[in-house]
mmCIF file of C-alpha atoms in Angstrom:
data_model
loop_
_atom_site.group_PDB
_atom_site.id
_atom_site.type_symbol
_atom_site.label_atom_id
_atom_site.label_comp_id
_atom_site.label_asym_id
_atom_site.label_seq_id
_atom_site.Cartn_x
_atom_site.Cartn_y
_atom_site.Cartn_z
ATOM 1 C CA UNK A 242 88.197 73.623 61.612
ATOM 2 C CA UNK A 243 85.765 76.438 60.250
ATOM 3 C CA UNK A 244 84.385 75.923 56.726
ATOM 4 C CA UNK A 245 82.525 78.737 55.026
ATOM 5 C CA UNK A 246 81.799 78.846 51.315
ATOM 6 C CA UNK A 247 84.831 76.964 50.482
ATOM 7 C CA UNK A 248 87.255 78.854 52.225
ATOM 8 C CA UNK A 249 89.266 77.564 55.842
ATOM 9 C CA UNK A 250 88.921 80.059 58.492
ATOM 10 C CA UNK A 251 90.776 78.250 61.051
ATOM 11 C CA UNK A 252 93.609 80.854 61.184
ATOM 12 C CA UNK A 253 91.053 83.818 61.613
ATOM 13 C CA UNK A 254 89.586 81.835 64.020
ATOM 14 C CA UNK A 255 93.462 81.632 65.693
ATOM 15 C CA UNK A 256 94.141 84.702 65.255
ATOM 16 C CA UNK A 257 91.214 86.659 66.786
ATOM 17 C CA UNK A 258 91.715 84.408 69.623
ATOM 18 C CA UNK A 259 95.034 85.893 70.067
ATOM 19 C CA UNK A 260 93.676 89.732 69.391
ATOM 20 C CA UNK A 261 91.351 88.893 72.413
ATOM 21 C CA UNK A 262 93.977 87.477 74.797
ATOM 22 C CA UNK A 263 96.630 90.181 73.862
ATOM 23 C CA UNK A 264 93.502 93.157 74.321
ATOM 24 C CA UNK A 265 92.769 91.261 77.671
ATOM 25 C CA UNK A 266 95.253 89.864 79.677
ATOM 26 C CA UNK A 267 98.493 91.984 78.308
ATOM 27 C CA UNK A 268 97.460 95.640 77.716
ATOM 28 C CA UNK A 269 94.764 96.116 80.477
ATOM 29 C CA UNK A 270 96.244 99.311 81.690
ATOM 30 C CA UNK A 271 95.666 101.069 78.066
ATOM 31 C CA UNK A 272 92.339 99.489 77.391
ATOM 32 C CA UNK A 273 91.713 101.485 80.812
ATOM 33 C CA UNK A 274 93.326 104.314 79.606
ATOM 34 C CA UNK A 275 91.681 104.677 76.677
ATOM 35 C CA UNK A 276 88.079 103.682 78.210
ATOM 36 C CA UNK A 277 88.721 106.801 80.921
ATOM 37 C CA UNK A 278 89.905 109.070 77.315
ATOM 38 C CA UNK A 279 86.748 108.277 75.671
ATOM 39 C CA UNK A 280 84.225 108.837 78.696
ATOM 40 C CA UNK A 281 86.399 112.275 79.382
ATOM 41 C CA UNK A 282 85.413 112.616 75.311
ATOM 42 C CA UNK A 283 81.830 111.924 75.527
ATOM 43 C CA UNK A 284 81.178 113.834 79.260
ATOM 44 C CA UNK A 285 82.791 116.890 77.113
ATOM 45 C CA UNK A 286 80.549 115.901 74.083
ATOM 46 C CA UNK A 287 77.567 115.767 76.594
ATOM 47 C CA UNK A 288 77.967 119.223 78.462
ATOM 48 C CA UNK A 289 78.246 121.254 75.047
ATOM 49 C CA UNK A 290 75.007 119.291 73.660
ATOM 50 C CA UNK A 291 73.858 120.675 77.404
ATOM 51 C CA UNK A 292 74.834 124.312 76.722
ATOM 52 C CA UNK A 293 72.832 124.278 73.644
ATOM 53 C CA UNK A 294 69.180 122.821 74.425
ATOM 54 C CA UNK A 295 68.957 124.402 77.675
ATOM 55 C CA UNK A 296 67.696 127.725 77.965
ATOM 56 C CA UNK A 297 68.623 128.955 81.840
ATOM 57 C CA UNK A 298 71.621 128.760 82.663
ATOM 58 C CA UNK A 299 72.258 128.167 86.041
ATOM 59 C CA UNK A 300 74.806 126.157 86.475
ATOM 60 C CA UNK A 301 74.053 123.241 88.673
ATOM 61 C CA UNK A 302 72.210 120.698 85.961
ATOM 62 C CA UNK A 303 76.032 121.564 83.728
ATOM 63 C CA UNK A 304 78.244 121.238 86.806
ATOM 64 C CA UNK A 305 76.360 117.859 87.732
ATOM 65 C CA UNK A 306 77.401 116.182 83.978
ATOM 66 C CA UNK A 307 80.237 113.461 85.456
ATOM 67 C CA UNK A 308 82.257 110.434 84.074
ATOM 68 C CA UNK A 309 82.251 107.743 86.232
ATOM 69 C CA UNK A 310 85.260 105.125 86.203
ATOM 70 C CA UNK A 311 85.782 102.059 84.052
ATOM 71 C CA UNK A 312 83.701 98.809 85.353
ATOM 72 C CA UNK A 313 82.992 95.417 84.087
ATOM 73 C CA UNK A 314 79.393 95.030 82.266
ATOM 74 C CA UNK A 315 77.961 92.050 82.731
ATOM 75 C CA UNK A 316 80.929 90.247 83.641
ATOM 76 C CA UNK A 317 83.356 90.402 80.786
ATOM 77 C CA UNK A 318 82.498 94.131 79.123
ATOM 78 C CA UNK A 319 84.339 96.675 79.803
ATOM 79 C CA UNK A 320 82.112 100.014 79.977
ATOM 80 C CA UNK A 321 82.073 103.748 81.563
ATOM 81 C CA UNK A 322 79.612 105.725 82.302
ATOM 82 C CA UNK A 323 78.703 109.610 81.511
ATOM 83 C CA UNK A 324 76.240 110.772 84.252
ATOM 84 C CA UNK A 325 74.384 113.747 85.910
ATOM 85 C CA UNK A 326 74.524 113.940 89.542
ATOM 86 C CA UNK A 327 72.206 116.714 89.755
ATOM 87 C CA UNK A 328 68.619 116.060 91.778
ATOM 88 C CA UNK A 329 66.753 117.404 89.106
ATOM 89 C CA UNK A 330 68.616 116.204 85.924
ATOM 90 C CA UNK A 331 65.870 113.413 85.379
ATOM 91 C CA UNK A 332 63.602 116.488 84.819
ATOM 92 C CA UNK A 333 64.950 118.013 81.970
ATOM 93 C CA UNK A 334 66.050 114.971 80.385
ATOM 94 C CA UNK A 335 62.807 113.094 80.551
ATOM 95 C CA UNK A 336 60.532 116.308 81.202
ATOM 96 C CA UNK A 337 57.912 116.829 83.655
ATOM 97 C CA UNK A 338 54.637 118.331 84.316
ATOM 98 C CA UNK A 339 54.090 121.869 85.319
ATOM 99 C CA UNK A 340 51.699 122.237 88.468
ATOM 100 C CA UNK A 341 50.215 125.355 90.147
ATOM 101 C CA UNK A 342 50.982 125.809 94.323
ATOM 102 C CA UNK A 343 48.083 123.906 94.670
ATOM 103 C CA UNK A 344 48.989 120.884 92.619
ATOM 104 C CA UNK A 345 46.473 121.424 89.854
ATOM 105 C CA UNK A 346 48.190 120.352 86.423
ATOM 106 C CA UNK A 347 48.390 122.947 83.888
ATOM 107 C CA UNK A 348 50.696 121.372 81.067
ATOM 108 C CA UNK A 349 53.696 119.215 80.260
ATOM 109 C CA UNK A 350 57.477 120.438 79.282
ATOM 110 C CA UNK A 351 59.137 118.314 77.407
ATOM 111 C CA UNK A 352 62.639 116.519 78.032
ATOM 112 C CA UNK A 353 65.384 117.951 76.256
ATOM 113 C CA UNK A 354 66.910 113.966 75.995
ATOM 114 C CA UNK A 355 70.578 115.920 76.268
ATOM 115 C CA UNK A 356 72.382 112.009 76.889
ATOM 116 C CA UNK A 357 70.692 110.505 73.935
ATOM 117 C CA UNK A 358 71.634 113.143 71.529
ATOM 118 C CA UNK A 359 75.326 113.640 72.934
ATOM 119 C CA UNK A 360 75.480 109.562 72.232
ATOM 120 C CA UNK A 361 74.196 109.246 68.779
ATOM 121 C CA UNK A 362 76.852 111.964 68.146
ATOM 122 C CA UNK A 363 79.568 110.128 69.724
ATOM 123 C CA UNK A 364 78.664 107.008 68.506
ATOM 124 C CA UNK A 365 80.648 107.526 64.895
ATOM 125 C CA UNK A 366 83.581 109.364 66.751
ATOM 126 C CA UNK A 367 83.750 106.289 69.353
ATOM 127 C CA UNK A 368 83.730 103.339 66.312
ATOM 128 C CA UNK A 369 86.326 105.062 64.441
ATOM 129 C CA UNK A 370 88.812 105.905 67.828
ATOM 130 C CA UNK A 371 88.120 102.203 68.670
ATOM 131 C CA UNK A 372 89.838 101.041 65.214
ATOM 132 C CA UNK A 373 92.536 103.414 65.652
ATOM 133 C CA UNK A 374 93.223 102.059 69.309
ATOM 134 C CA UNK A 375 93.198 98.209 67.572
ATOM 135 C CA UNK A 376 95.785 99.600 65.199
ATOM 136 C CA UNK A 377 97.758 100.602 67.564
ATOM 137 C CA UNK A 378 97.639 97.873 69.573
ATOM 138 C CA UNK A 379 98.427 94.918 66.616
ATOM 139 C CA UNK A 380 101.252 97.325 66.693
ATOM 140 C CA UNK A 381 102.561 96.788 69.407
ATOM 141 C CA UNK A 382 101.636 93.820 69.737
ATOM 142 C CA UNK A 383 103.723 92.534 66.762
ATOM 143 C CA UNK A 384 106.788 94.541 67.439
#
């Protein structure tokens, strides 16, 4: 029995317990499905922030801007992943150095960090979709 300041938080205790078993063992199919909406959210989230900070547009670096499927996280998480598949996508997200034909350095461009900026945007969107999605589930769990 849990004690804090008085009051008995045994049946809190219970009952996210019971949130945990119903979100894990009865209703894996829509914790999927809504894992798959919100990578699909954040990929789209990701090739707009794309569009904006880089200059040429080519094609390939935008094209190469993936969602990968739902996969457990260190054994018991359940995470996705929003990607580039592009061989030079490490370059203008971290940046690089510029270098003549004959590999003399002549300055540094700068990484456009296009996945960290798409994330801290999605971060407020994803926190408020994941209470909506608990809603929804106590309701139907209780029915």
């Amino acid at each position: 029995m849990s004690r804090r300041d008085g009051f008995n938080l045994a049946e809190l205790d219970e009952f996210s317990s019971q949130m945990l078993d119903l979100a894990t063992r009865k209703m894996p199919r829509e914790i999927r499905q809504f894992m798959r909406a919100e990578g699909t959210k954040l990929r789209r989230m990701t090739v707009s922030t794309a569009r904006r900070e880089t200059k040429k547009r080519t094609g390939s670096y935008i094209k190469g801007i993936k969602r990968g499927k739902v996969y457990l996280y260190e054994g018991d998480t359940l995470a996705i992943r929003v990607y580039n598949s592009s061989p030079h996508a490490h370059l203008i997200e971290d940046g690089h150095r510029q270098v003549t034909k004959d590999g003399r350095a002549v300055g540094f461009v700068r990484g456009k960090r296009v996945f960290k900026k798409a994330q801290q945007a999605f971060e407020s969107e994803f926190a408020n979709d994941c209470l909506e999605f608990v809603d929804e589930l106590l309701d139907k769990g209780l029915k």
